[in-house]
Coordinates of C-alpha atoms and ligand atoms in Angstrom, one line a residue:
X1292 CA -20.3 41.8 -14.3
X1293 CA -22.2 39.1 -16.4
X1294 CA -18.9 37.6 -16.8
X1295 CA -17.6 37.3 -13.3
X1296 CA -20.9 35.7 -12.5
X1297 CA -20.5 32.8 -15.0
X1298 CA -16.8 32.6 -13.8
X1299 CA -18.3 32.2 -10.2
X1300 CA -20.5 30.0 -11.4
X1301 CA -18.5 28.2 -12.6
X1302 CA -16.4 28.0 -9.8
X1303 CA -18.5 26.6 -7.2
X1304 CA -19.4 23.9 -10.3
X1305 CA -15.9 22.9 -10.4
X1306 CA -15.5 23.1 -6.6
X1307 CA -18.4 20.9 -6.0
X1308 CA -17.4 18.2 -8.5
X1309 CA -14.2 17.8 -6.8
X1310 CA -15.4 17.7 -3.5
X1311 CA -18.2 15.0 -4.4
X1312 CA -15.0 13.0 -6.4
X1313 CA -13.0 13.5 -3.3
X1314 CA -15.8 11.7 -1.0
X1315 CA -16.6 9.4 -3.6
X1316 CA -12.6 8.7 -3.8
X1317 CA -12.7 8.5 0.0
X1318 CA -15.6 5.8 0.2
X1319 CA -13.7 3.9 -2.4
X1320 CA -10.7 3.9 -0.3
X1321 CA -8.1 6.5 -1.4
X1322 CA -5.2 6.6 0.1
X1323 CA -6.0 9.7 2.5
X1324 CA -8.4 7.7 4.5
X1325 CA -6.9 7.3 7.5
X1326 CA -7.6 3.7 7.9
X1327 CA -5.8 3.1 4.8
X1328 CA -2.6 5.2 6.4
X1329 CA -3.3 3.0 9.5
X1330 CA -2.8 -0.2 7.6
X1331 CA 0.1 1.1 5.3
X1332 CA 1.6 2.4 9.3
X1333 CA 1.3 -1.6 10.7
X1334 CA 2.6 -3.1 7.2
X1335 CA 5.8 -1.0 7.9
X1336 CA 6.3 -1.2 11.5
X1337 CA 5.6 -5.4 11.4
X1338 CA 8.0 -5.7 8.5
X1339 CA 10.3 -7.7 11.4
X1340 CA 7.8 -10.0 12.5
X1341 CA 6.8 -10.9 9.1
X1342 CA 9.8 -11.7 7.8
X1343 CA 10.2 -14.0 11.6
X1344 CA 6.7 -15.5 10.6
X1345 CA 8.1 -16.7 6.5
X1346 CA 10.8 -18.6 8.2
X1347 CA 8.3 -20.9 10.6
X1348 CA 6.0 -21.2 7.4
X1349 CA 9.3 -22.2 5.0
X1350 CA 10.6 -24.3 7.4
X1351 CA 7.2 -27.1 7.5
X1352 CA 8.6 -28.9 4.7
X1353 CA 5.8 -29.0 1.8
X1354 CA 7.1 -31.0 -1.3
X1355 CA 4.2 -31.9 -3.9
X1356 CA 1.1 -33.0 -3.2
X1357 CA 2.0 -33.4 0.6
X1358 CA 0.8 -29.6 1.6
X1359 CA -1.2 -30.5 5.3
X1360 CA 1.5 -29.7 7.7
X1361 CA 2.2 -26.6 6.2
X1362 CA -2.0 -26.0 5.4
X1363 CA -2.6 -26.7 9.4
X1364 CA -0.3 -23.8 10.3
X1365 CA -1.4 -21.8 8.0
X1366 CA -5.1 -22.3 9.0
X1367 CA -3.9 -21.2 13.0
X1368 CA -2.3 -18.3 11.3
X1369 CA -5.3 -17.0 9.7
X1370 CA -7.8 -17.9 12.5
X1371 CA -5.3 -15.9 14.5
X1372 CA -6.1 -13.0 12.1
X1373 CA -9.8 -13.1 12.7
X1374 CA -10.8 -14.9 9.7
X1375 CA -13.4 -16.9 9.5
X1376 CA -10.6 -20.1 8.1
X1377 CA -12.0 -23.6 6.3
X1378 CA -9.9 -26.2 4.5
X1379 CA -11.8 -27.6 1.6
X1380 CA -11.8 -31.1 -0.1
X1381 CA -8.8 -30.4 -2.3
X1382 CA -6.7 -28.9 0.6
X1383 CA -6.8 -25.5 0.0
X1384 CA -6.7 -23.3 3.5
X1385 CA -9.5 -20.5 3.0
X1386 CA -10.5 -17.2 5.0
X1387 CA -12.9 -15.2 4.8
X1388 CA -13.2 -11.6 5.1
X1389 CA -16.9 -11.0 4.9
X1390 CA -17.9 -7.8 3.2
X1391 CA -21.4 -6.3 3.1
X1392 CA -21.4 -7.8 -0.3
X1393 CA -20.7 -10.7 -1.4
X1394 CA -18.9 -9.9 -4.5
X1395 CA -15.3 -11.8 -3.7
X1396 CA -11.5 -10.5 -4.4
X1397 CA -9.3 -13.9 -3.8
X1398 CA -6.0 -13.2 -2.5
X1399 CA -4.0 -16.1 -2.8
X1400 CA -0.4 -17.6 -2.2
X1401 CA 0.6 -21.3 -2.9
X1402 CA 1.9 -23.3 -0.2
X1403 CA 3.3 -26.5 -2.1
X1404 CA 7.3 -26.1 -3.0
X1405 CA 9.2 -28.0 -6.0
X1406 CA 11.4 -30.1 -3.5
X1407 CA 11.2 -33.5 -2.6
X1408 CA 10.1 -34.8 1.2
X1409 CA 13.3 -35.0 3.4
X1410 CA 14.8 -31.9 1.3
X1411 CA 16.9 -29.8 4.6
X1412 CA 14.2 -26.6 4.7
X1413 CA 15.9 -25.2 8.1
X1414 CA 16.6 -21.2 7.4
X1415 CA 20.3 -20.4 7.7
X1416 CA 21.3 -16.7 7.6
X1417 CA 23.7 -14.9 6.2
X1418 CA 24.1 -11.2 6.8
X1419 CA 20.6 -9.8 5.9
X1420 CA 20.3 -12.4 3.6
X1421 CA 17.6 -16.0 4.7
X1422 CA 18.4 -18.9 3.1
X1423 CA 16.4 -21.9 2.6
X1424 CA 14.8 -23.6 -0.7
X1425 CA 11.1 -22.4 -0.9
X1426 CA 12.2 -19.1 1.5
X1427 CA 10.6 -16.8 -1.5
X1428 CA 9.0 -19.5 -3.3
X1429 CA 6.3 -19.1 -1.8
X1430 CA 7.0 -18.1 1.5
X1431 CA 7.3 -14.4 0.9
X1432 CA 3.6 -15.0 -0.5
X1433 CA 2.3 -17.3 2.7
X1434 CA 4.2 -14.6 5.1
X1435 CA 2.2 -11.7 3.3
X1436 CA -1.5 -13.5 3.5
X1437 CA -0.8 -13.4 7.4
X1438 CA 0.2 -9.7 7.3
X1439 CA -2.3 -8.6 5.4
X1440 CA -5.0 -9.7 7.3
X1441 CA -3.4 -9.1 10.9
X1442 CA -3.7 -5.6 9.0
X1443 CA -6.8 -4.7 8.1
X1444 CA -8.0 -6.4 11.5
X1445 CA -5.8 -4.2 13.6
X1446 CA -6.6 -1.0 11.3
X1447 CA -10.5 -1.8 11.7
X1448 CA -10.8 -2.0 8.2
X1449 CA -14.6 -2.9 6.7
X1450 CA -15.1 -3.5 3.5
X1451 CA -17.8 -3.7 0.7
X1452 CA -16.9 -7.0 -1.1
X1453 CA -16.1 -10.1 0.9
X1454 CA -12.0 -10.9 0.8
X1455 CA -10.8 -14.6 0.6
X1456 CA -7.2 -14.5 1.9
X1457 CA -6.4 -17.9 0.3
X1458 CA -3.3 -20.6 1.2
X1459 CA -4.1 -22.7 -1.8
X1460 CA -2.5 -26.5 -3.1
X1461 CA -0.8 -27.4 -6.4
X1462 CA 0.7 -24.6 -8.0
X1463 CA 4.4 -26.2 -9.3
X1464 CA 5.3 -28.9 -11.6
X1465 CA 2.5 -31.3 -11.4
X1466 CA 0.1 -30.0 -9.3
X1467 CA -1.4 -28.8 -12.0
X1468 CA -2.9 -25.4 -10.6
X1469 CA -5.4 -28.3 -9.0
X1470 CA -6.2 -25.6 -5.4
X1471 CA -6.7 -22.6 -7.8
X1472 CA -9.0 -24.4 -10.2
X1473 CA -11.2 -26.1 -7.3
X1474 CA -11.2 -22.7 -5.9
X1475 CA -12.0 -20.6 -9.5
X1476 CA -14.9 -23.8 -9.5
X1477 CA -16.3 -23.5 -5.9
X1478 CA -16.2 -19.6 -6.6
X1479 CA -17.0 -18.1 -9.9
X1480 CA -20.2 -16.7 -9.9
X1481 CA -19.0 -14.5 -6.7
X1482 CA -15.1 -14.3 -8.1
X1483 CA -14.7 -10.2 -9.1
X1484 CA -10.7 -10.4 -8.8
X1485 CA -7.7 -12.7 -8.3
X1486 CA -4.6 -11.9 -7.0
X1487 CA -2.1 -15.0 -6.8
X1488 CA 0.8 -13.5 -4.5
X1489 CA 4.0 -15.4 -5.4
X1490 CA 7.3 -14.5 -4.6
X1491 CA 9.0 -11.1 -3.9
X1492 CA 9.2 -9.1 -7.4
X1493 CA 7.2 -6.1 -7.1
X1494 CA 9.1 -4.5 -10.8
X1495 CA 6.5 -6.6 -12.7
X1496 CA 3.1 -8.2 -12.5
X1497 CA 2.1 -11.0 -14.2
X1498 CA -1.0 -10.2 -16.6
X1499 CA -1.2 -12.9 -19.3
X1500 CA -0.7 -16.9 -19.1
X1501 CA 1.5 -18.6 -20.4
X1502 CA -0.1 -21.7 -22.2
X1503 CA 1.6 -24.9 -21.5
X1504 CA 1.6 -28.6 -21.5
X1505 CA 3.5 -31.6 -20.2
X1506 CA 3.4 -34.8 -21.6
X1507 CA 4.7 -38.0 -20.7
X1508 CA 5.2 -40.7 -23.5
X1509 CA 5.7 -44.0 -22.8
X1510 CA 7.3 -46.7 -25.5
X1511 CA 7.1 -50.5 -24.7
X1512 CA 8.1 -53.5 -26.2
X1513 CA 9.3 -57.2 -25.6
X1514 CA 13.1 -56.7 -24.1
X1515 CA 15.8 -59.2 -24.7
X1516 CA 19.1 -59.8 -24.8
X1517 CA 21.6 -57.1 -26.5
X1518 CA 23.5 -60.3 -28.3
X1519 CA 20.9 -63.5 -28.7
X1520 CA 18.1 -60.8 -29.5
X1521 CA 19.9 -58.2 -31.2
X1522 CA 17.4 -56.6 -34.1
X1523 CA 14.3 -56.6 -32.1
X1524 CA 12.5 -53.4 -32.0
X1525 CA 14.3 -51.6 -28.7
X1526 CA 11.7 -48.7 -27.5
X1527 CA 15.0 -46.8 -26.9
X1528 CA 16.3 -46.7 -30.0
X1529 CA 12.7 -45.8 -30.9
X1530 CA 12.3 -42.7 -28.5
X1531 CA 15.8 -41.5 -29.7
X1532 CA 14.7 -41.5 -33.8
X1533 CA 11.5 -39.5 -32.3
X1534 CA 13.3 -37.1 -29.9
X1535 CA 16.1 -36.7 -33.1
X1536 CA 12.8 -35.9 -35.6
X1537 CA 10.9 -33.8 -32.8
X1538 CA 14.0 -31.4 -31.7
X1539 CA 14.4 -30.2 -35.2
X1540 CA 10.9 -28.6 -35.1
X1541 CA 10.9 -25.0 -36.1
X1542 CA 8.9 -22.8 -33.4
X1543 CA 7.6 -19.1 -34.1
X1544 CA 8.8 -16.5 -32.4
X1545 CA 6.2 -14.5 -31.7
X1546 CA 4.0 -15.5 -30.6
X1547 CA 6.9 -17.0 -28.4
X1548 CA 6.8 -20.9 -28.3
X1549 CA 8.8 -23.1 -26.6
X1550 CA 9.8 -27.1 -26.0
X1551 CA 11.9 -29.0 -23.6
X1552 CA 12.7 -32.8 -23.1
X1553 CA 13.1 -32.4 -19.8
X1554 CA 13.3 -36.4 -18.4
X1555 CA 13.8 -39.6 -19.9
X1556 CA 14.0 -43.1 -18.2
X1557 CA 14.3 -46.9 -19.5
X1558 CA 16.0 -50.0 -19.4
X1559 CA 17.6 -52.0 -16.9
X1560 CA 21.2 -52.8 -18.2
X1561 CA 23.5 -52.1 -20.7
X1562 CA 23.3 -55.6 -22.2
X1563 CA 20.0 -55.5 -22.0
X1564 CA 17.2 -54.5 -25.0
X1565 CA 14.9 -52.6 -22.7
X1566 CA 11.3 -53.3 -22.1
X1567 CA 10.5 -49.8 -22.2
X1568 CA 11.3 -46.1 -22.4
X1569 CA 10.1 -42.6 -20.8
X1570 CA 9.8 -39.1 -21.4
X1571 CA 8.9 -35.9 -20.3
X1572 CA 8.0 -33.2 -22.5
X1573 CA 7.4 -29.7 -21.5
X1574 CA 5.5 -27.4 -24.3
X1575 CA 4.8 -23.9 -23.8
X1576 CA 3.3 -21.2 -25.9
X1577 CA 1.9 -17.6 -26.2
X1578 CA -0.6 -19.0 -28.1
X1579 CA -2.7 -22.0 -27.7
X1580 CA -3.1 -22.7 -31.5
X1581 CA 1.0 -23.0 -31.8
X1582 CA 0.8 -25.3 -28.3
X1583 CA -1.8 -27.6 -30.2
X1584 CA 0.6 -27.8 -33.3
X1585 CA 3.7 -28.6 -31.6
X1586 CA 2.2 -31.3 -29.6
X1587 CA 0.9 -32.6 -33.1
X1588 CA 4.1 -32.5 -33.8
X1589 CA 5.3 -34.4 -31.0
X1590 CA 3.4 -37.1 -31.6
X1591 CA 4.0 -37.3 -35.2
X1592 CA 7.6 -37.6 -34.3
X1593 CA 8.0 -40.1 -31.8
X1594 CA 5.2 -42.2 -34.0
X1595 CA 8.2 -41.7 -37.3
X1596 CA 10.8 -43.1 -34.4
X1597 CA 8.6 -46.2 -34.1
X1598 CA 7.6 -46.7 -37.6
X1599 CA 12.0 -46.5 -38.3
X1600 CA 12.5 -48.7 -35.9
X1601 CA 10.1 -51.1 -36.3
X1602 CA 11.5 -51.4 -40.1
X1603 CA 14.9 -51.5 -38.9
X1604 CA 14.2 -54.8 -36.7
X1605 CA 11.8 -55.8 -40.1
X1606 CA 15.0 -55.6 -42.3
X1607 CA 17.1 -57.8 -39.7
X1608 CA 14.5 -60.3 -39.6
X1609 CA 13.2 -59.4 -35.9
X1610 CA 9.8 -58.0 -36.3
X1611 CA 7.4 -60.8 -35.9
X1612 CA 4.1 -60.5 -33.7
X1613 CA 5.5 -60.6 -30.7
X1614 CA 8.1 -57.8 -31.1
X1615 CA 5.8 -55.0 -31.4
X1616 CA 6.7 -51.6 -30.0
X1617 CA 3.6 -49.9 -28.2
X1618 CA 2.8 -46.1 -27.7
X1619 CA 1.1 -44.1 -24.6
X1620 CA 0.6 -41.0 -24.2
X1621 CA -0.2 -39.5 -21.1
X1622 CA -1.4 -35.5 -20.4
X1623 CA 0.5 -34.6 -17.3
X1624 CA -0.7 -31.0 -17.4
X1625 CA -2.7 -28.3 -18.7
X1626 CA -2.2 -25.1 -18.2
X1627 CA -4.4 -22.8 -20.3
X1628 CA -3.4 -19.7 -21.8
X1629 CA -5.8 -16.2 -20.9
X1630 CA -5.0 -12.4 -20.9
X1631 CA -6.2 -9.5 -18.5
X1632 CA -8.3 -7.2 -20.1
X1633 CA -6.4 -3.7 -20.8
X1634 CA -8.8 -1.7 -19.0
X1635 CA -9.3 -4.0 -16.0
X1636 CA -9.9 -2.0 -12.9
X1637 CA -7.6 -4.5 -11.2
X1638 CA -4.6 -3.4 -13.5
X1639 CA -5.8 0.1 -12.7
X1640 CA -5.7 -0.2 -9.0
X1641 CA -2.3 -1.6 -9.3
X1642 CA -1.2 0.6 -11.0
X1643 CA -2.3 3.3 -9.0
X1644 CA -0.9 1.9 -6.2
X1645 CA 2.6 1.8 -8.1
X1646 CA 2.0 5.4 -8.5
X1647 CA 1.2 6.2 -4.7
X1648 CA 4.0 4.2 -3.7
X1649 CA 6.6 5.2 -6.6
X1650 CA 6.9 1.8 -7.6
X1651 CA 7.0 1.1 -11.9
X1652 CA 6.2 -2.0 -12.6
X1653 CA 6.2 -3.6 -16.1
X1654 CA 4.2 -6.4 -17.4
X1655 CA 4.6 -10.2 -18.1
X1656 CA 3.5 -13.1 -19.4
X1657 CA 4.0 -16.4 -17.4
X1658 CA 2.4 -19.6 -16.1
X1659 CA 0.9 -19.5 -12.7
X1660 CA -2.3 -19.8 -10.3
X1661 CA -3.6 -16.6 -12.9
X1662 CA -3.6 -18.7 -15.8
X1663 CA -7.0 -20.8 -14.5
X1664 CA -9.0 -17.5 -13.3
X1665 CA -8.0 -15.7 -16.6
X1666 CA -9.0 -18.5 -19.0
X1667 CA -12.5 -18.4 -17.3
X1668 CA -12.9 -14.5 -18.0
X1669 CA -12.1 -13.7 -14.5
X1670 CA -9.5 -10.7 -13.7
X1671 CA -6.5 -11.7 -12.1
X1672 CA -2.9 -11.2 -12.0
X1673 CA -0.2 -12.6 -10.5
X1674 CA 2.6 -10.6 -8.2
X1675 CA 5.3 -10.7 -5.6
X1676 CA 4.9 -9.6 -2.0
X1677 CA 8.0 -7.6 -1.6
X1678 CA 12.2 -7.9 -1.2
X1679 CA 14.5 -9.7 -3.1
X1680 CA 15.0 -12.7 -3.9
X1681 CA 17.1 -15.1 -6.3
X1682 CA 17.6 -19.0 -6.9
X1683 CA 13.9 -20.2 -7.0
X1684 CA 13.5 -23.6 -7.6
X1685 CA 17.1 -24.4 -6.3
X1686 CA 18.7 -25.4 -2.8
X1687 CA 20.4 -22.2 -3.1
X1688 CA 17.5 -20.1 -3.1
X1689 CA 17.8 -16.7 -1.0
X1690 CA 15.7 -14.1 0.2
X1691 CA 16.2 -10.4 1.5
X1692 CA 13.7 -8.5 3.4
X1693 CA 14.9 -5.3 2.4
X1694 CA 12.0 -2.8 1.5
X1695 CA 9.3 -5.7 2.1
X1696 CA 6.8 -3.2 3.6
X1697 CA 6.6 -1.8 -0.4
X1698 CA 5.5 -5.2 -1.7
X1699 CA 2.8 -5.6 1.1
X1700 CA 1.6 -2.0 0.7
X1701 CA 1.2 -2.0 -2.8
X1702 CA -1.4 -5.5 -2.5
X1703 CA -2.8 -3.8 0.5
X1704 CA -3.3 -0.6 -1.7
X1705 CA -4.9 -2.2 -4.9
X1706 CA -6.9 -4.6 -2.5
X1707 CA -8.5 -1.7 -0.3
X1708 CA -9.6 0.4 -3.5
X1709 CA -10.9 -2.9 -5.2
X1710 CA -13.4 -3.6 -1.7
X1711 CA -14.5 -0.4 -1.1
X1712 CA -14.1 0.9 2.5
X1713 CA -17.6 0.7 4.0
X1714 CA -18.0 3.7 7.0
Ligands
LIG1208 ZN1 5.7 -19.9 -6.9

């Protein structure tokens, strides 16, 4: 008898916990609330007008540094949604969300593409297939933003922290991450979690930066003719002896390090010594230790090239005061390296939305709008929005809609149980 007691006891113990986990779960924003099913319901069912939405947004052509068109659209999009929308000084388009706290999760998508102005951006189709340069890059990310919050406004969704659905500037090439770190700036003290949407792979999920750097080096000198001036120091010839000494450089593996000479410019004719000579350098690393040494490295090789040539024009009689060669070196971008804590309740919830949805994911390392949250300590990853897609970066670049909905469901999932669903 005394045992069937504690056994009942027990039971109504065990019972109550899971009832109180279950409401606690609910409040949190588990996935049987049934404004979460609402939301996951609308994602589905718009899937259509989503993808109709990516084409307008791909086809408002935004090369580098020339975002507006596309950020004035994208600021009617949002408005549309119910957001409270602002453009700031660097040219990032921000909404707000406002929460009963003000605690903030940023999700953001990039709006600049790598491709020049006057690059053809129209969206041709080809059996379920949308072609168009920038069609995933990012417009699969600048399609979702809208989704999203058309969403959780048609759902009547309130949350506990505020949510920044963010169209921000600067992500490729030489933007520099400039939008994401005005934003990690203007925001940091509020800033709980980051979530850069870019592009459609939802089979991984960016969690570590990639530390990297571009340089551009510049060698001058005093030009002449390839015949009357032949043996004066040609910055050329100079950059070549560098590039040969540099290229040679042995990288580690792990952590993984990497180098690229990616440009190079100069002269004006082939019977011409050239006035000067140009390149750019790309350096990349797990680490930022190994991305400090190989850039040492760099610039003791292309210094040896000088010093050879320079005693190559010395031994043909050429290397008097006014034939010197001159080096600058100019920091094109920095793009620090940072990590995602293991137990991050932003991996969690992303991972429990993987779960939910019967999505795996693995992990990666890479160099994105995460990089500049993560090297300030804040949580943030990096993720695609949903479908396929192949070609980035190229005129030839494609995207498929197919199973989109699982891409937007799986942010909306992890963002929900992130806020907090207030009553
Ligand atoms: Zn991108």
């Amino acid at each position: 008898m005394k045992r069937v007691l504690i056994l009942f006891a027990l039971g109504v113990l065990v019972t109550s916990f899971i009832q109180n986990f279950a409401r606690k779960a609910a409040a949190s924003g588990a996935p049987d609330d049934p404004r979460i099913a609402r939301v996951m319901r609308i994602l589905r069912d718009g899937v259509s007008a989503t993808t109709e939405e990516q084409i307008r947004i791909t086809e408002i052509p935004a090369p580098p540094f020339q975002e507006s068109a596309r950020a004035a659209y994208m600021k009617k999009l949002l408005t549309g949604a119910g957001l409270r929308v602002e453009t700031d000084d660097t040219g990032n388009v921000i909404g707000e969300w406002p929460g009963t706290s003000p605690e903030i999760i940023m999700i953001a998508a990039h709006m600049d593409t790598v491709f020049p102005a006057g690059t053809d951006v129209r969206v041709k189709r080809e059996g379920g297939r949308l072609l168009a340069p920038g069609i995933s890059d990012n417009g699969t990310g600048l399609a979702a933003l809208v989704a999203l919050s058309n969403a959780f406004r048609d759902a009547k969704i309130k949350t506990n922290r505020t949510i920044l659905f963010v169209a921000d500037v600067g992500e490729e090439g030489e933007g520099n991450l400039r939008g994401m770190r005005a934003l990690a700036e203007a925001y940091k003290k509020r800033l709980k979690y980051v979530l850069a949407l870019d592009g459609s792979a939802i089979e991984y999920v960016t969690t570590s930066a990639l530390a990297s750097r571009r340089v551009e080096i510049t060698i001058t000198g005093p030009g002449g003719h390839s015949w009357s001036d032949f043996g004066a120091p040609n910055p050329i010839h100079a950059m070549g002896r560098g590039i040969a000494r540099f290229v040679t450089v042995h990288v580690s593996e792990s952590p993984r390090t990497s180098f690229n000479v990616g440009e190079i410019e100069g002269g004006t004719s082939v019977n011409s010594i050239p006035a000067s000579a140009q390149m750019k350098v790309d350096l990349r690393s797990e680490s930022e230790s190994e991305l400090a040494a190989i850039e040492g490295h760099l610039r003791d090789a292309v210094k040896a090239g000088i010093d050879e040539e320079m005693s190559a024009a010395r031994e043909r009689g050429m290397a008097g005061s006014a034939n010197l060669l001159n080096l600058k070196i100019n920091v094109l971008g920095v793009r620090p390296a940072g990590e995602l804590p293991e137990n991050s309740p932003l991996l969690a919830a992303l991972l429990t939305a993987d779960t939910q949805l019967g999505n795996r994911s693995r992990r990666e390392r890479s160099s994105t709008d995460a990089n500049i949250p993560l090297s300030m300590g804040i949580h943030a990853i990096s993720l695609g929005a949903g479908g396929r897609s192949g070609g980035a970066h190229t005129l030839d670049e494609w995207y498929d809609p197919t199973g989109r909905e699982l891409g937007l469901q799986r942010v909306a999932l992890a963002v929900l149980s992130l806020a907090g669903l207030e009553p």
